[in-house]
mmCIF file of C-alpha atoms in Angstrom:
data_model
loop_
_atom_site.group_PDB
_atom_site.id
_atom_site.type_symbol
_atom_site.label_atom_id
_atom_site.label_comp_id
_atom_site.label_asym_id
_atom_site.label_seq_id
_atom_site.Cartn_x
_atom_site.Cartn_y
_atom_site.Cartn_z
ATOM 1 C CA UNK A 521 -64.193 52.270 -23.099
ATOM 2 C CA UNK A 522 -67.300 53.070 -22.174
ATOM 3 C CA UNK A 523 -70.195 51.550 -19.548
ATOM 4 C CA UNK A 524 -72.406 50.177 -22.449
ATOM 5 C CA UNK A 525 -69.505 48.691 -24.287
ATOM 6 C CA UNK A 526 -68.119 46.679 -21.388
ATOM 7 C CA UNK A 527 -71.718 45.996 -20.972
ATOM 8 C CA UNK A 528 -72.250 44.240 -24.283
ATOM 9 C CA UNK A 529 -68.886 42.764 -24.451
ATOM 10 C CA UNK A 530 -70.021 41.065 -20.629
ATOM 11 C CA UNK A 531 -73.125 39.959 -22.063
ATOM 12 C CA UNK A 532 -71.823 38.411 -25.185
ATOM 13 C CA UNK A 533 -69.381 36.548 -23.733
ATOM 14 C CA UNK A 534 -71.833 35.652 -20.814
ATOM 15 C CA UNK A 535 -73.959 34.223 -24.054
ATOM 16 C CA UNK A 536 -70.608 32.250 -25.856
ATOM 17 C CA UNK A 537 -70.330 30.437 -22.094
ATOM 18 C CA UNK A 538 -73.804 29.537 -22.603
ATOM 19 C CA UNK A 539 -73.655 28.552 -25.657
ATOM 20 C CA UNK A 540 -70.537 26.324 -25.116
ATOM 21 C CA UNK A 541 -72.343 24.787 -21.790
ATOM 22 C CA UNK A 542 -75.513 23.638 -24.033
ATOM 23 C CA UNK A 543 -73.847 22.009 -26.533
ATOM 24 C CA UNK A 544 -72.086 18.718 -24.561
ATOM 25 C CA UNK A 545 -75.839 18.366 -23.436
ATOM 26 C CA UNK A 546 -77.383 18.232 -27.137
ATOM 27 C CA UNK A 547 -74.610 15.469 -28.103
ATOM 28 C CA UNK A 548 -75.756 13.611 -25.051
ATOM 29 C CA UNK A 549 -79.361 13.605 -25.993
ATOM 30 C CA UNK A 550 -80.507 10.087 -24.657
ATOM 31 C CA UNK A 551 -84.228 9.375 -25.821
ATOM 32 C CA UNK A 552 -84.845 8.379 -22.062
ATOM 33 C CA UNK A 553 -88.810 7.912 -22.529
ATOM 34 C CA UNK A 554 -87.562 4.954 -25.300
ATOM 35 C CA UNK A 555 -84.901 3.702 -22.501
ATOM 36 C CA UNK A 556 -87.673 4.137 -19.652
ATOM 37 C CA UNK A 557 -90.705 1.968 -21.933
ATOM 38 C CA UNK A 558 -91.955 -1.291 -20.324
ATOM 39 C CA UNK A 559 -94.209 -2.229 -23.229
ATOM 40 C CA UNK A 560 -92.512 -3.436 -27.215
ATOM 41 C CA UNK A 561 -94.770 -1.317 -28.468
ATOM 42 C CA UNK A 562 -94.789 1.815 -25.948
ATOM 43 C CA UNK A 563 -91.139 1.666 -26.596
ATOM 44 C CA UNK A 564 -91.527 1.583 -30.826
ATOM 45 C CA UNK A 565 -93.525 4.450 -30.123
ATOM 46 C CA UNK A 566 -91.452 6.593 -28.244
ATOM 47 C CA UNK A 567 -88.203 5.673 -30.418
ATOM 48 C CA UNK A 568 -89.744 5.740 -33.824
ATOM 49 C CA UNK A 569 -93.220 8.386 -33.735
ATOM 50 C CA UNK A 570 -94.791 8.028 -36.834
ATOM 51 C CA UNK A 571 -92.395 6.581 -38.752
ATOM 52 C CA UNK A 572 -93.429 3.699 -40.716
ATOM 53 C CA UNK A 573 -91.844 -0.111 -39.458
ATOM 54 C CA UNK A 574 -92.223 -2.317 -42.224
ATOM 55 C CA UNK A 575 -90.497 -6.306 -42.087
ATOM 56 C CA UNK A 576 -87.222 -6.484 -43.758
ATOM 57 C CA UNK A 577 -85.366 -9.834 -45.196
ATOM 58 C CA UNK A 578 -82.667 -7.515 -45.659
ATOM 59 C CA UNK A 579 -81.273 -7.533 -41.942
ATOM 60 C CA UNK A 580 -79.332 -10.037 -41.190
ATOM 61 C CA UNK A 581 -79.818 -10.805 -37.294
ATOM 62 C CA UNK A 582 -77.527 -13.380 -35.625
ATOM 63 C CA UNK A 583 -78.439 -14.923 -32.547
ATOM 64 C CA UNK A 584 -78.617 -17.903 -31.025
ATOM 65 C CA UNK A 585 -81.467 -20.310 -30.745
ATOM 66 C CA UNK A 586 -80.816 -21.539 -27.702
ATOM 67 C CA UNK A 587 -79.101 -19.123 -24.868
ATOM 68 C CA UNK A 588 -77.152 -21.300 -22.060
ATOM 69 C CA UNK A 589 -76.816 -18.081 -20.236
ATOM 70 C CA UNK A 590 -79.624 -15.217 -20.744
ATOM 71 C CA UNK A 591 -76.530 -12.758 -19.277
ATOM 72 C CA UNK A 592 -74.472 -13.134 -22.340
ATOM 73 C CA UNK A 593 -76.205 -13.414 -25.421
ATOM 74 C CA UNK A 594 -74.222 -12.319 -28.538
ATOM 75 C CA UNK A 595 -76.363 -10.445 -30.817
ATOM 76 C CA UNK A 596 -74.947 -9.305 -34.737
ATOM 77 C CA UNK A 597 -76.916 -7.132 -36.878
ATOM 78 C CA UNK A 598 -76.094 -6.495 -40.699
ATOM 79 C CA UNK A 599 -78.026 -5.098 -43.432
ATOM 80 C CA UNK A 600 -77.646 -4.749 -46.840
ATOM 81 C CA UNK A 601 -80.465 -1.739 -46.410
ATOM 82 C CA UNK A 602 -78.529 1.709 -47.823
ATOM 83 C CA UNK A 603 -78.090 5.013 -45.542
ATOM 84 C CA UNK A 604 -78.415 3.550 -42.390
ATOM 85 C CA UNK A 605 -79.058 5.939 -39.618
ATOM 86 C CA UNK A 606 -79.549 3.784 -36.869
ATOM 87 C CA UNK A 607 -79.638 0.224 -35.422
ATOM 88 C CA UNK A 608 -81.847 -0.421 -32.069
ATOM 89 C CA UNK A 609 -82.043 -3.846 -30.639
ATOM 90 C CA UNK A 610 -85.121 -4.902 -28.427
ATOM 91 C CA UNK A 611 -85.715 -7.562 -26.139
ATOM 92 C CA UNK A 612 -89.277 -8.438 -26.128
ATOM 93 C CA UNK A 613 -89.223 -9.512 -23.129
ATOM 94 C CA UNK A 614 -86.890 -7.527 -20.739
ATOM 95 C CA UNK A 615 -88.506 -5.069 -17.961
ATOM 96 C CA UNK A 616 -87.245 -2.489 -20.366
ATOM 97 C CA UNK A 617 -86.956 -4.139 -23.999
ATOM 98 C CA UNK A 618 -84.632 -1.503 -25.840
ATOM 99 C CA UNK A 619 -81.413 -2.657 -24.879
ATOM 100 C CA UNK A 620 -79.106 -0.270 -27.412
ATOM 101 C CA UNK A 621 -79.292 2.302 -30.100
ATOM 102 C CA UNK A 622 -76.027 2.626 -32.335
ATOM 103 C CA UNK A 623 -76.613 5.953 -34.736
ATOM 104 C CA UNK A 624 -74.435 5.788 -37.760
ATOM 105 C CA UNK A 625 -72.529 8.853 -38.861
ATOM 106 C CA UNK A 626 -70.794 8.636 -42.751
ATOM 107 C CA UNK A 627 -67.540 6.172 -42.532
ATOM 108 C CA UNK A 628 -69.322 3.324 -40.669
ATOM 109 C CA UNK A 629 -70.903 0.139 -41.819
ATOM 110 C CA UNK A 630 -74.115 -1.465 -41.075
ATOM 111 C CA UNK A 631 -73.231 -3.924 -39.460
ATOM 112 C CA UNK A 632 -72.712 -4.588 -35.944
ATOM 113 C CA UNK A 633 -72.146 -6.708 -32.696
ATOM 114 C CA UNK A 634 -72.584 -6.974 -28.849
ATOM 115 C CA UNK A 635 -73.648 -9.203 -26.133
ATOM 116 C CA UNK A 636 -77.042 -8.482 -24.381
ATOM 117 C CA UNK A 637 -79.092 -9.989 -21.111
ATOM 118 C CA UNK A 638 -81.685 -11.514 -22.420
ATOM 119 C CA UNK A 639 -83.770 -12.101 -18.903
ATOM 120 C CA UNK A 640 -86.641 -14.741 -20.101
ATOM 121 C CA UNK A 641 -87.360 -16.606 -23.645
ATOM 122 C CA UNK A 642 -88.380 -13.957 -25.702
ATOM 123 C CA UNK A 643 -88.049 -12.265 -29.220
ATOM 124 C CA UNK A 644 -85.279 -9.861 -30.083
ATOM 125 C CA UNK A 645 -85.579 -7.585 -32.596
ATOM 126 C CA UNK A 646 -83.217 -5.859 -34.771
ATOM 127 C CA UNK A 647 -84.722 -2.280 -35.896
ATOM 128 C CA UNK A 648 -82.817 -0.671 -38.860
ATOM 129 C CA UNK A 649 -83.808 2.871 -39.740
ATOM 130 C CA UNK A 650 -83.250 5.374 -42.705
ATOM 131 C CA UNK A 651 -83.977 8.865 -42.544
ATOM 132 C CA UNK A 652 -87.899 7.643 -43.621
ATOM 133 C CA UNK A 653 -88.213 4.072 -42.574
ATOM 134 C CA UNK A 654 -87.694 1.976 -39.898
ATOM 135 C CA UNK A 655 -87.400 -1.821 -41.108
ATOM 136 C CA UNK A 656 -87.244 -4.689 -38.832
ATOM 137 C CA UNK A 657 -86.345 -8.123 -38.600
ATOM 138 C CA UNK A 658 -86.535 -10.974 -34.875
ATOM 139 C CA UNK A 659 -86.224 -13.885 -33.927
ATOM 140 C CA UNK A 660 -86.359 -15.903 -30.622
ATOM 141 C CA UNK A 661 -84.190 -16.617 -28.111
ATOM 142 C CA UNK A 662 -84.689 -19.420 -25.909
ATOM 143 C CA UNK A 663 -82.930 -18.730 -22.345
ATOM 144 C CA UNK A 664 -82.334 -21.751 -19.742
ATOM 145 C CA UNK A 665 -80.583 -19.943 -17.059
ATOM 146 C CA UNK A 666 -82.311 -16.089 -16.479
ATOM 147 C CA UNK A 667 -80.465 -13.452 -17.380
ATOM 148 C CA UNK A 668 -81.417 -10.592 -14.715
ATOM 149 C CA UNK A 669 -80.696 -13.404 -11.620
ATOM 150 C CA UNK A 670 -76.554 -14.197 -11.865
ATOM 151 C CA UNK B 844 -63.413 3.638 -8.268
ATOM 152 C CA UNK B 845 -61.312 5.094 -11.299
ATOM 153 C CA UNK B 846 -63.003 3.079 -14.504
ATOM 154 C CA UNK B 847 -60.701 0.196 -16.122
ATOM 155 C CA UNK B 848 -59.739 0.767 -19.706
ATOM 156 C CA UNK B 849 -61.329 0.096 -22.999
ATOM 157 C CA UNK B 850 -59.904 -2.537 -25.015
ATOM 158 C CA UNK B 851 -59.747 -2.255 -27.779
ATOM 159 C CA UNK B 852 -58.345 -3.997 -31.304
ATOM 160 C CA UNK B 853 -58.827 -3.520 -34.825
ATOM 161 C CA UNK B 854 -57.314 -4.756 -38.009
ATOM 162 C CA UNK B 855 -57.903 -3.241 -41.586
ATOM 163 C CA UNK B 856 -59.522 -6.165 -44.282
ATOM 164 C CA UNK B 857 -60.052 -5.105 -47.754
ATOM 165 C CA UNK B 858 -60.389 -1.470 -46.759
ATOM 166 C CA UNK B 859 -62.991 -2.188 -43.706
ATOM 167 C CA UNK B 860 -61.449 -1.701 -40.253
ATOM 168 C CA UNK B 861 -63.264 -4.369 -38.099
ATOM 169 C CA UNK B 862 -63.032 -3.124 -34.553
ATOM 170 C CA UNK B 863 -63.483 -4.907 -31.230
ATOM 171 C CA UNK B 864 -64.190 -3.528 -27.823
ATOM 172 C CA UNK B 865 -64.063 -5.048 -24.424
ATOM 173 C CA UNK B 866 -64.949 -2.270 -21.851
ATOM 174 C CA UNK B 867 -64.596 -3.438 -18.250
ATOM 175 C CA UNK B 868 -67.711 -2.374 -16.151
ATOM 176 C CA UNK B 869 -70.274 -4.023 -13.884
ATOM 177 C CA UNK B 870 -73.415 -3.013 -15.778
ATOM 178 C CA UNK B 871 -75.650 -2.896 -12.713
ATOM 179 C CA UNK B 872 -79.541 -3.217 -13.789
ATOM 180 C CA UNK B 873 -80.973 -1.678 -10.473
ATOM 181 C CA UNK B 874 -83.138 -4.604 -10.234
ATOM 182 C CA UNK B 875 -80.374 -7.178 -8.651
ATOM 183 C CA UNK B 876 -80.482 -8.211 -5.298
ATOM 184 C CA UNK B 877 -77.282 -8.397 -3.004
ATOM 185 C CA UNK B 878 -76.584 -11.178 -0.450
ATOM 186 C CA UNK B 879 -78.634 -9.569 2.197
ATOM 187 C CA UNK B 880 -81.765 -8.784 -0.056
ATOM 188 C CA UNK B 881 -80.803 -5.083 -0.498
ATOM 189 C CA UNK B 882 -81.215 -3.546 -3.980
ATOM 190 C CA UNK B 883 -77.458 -2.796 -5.996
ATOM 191 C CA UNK B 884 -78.124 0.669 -7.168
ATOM 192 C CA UNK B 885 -78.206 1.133 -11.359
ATOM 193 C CA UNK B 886 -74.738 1.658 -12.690
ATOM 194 C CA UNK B 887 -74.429 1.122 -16.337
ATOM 195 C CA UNK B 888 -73.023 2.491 -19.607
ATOM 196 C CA UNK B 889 -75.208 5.174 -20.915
ATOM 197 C CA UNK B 890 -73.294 6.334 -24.231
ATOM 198 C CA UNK B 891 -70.397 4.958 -26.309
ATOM 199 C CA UNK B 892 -68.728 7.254 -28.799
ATOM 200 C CA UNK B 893 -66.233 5.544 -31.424
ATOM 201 C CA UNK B 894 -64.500 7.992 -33.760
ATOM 202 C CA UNK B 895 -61.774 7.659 -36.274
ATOM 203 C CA UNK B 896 -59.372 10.356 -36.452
ATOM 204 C CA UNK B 897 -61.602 13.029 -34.515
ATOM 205 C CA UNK B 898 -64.646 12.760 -36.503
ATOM 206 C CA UNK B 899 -67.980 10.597 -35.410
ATOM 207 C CA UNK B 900 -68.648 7.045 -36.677
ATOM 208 C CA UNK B 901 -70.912 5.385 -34.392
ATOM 209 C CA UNK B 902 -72.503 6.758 -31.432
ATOM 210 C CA UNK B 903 -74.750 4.700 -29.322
ATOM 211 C CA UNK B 904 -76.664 4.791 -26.364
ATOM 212 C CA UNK B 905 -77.419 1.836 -24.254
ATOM 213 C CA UNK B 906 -79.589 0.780 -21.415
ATOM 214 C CA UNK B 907 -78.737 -1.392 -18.392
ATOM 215 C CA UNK B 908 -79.420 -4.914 -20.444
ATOM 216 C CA UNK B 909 -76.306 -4.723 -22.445
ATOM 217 C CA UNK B 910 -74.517 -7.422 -20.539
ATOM 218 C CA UNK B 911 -71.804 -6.839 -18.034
ATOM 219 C CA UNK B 912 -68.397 -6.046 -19.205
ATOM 220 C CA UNK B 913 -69.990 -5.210 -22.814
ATOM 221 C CA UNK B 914 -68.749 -6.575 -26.101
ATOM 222 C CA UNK B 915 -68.803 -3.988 -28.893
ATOM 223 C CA UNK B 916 -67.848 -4.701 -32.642
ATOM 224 C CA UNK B 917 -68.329 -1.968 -35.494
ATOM 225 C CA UNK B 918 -67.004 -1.532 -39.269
ATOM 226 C CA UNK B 919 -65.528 1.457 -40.060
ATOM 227 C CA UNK B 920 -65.260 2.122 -43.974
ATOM 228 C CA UNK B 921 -62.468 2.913 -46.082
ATOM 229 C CA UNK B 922 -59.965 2.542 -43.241
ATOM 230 C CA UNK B 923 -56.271 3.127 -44.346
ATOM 231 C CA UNK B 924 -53.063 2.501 -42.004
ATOM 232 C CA UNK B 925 -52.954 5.077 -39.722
ATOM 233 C CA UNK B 926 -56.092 6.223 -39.179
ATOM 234 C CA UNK B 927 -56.707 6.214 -35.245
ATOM 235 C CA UNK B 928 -59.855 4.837 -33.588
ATOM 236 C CA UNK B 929 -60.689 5.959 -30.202
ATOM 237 C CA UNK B 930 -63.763 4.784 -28.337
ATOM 238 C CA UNK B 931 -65.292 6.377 -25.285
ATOM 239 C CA UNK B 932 -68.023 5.631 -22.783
ATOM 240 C CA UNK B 933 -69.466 7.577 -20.012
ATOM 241 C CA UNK B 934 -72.599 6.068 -17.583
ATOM 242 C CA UNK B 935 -74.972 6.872 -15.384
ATOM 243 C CA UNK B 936 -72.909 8.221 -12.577
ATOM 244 C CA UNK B 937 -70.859 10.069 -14.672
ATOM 245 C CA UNK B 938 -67.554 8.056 -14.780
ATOM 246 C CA UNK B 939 -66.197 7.676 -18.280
ATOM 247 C CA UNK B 940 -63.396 5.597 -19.759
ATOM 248 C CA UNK B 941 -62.230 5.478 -23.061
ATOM 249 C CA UNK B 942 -59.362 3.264 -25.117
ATOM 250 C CA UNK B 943 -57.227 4.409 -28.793
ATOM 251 C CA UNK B 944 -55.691 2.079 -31.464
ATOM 252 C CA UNK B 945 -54.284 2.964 -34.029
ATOM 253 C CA UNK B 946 -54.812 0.928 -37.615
ATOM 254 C CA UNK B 947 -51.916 -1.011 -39.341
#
């Protein structure tokens, strides 16, 4: 075998390592500037761009009036909205108001559940997006005891 | 501190696997005081991955206001008997956990 050969053999498997490194980094993409907003609508921005967010009576968002405890607030979101991509739930007003983004791959259903801190009375909204439109849906929570205290 | 286990149990209704989580973890904000007025460093779940029999269902990411020892329910369509759900989690420090069940 020859210099160049070993050569290009070294390099292209010095590329499939690369290759393999990069990818557990693209399945981890985290839209951190979304995560990292302070603002409802600096966080809509960074999460959504230009897609349009129209009102929806189609989501079904369950949570409770009245919160006893801000630190456990259930929170169920179901739609009868087809091709769901993703469900994002924001707390209006939390330091950082998107709590969780749940993508949906083919198999699951629309319709989930989870428990957030909800840290003052506030709106919490249920965004439900296709591959063009984001549709939402809130309602408000009213907290007694804070939820960012314990 | 080796991560506690995902709970994790699901039952099949009219061809719709309902499935409930219970992952054990502190879900530290950053923002929380201690005793002594000294900020508890950020320690939360990050990303959840549920799949059913190796392929991708739901994959979410989540910030530190998902309350402590989170709660997760999903739906998983046409779910048959033994079809296996596993859900995983990894967070901000890097620890990860994960739980299986497999569907009567």
């Amino acid at each position: 075998m020859t210099i160049t050969q070993t050569r290009r053999r070294f390099l292209a498997r010095l590329l499939a390592i690369g290759v393999l490194a990069l990818s557990p980094l693209k399945l981890l993409a985290r839209n951190q500037p979304a995560f990292a907003a302070e603002e409802v609508d600096a966080t809509l921005q960074a999460l959504l761009g230009d897609k349009p967010l129209v009102n929806s009576t189609d989501i079904m968002l369950k949570v409770p009036n009245i919160a006893e405890n801000g630190a456990v607030v259930p929170v169920t979101v179901t739609t009868t909205i087809a091709n769901v991509e993703r469900i994002s739930l924001i707390v209006d007003g939390n330091p950082n108001p998107l709590s969780a983004s749940f993508r949906l791959f083919p198999g699951a259903a629309a319709d989930i559940a989870t428990r957030l801190k909800v840290g003052k009375s506030s709106d919490v909204r249920a965004i439900v997006e296709t591959a063009t439109t984001a549709f939402f849906t809130s309602k408000n929570v009213k907290v007694t005891i804070g939820g960012c205290g314990g | 501190m080796a991560a506690k286990k995902i709970k994790l149990r699901a039952k099949i209704k009219n061809g719709v696997a309902q499935v409930k989580t219970l992952m054990p973890h502190p879900m530290e904000t950053g923002v929380r005081k201690a005793d002594d007025g000294a900020l508890i460093p950020a320690h939360y779940i990050q990303k959840v991955t549920c799949e059913r029999n190796g392929q991708v269902v739901v994959e979410a990411d989540w910030g530190a206001s998902v309350s402590r020892d989170p709660y997760f329910a999903f739906k998983v369509n046409d779910a048959v008997p033994g079809d296996t759900i596993k859900v995983s989690w990894v967070d901000n420090l890097g620890e990860s956990s994960s739980g299986e069940v497999t569907l009567k």
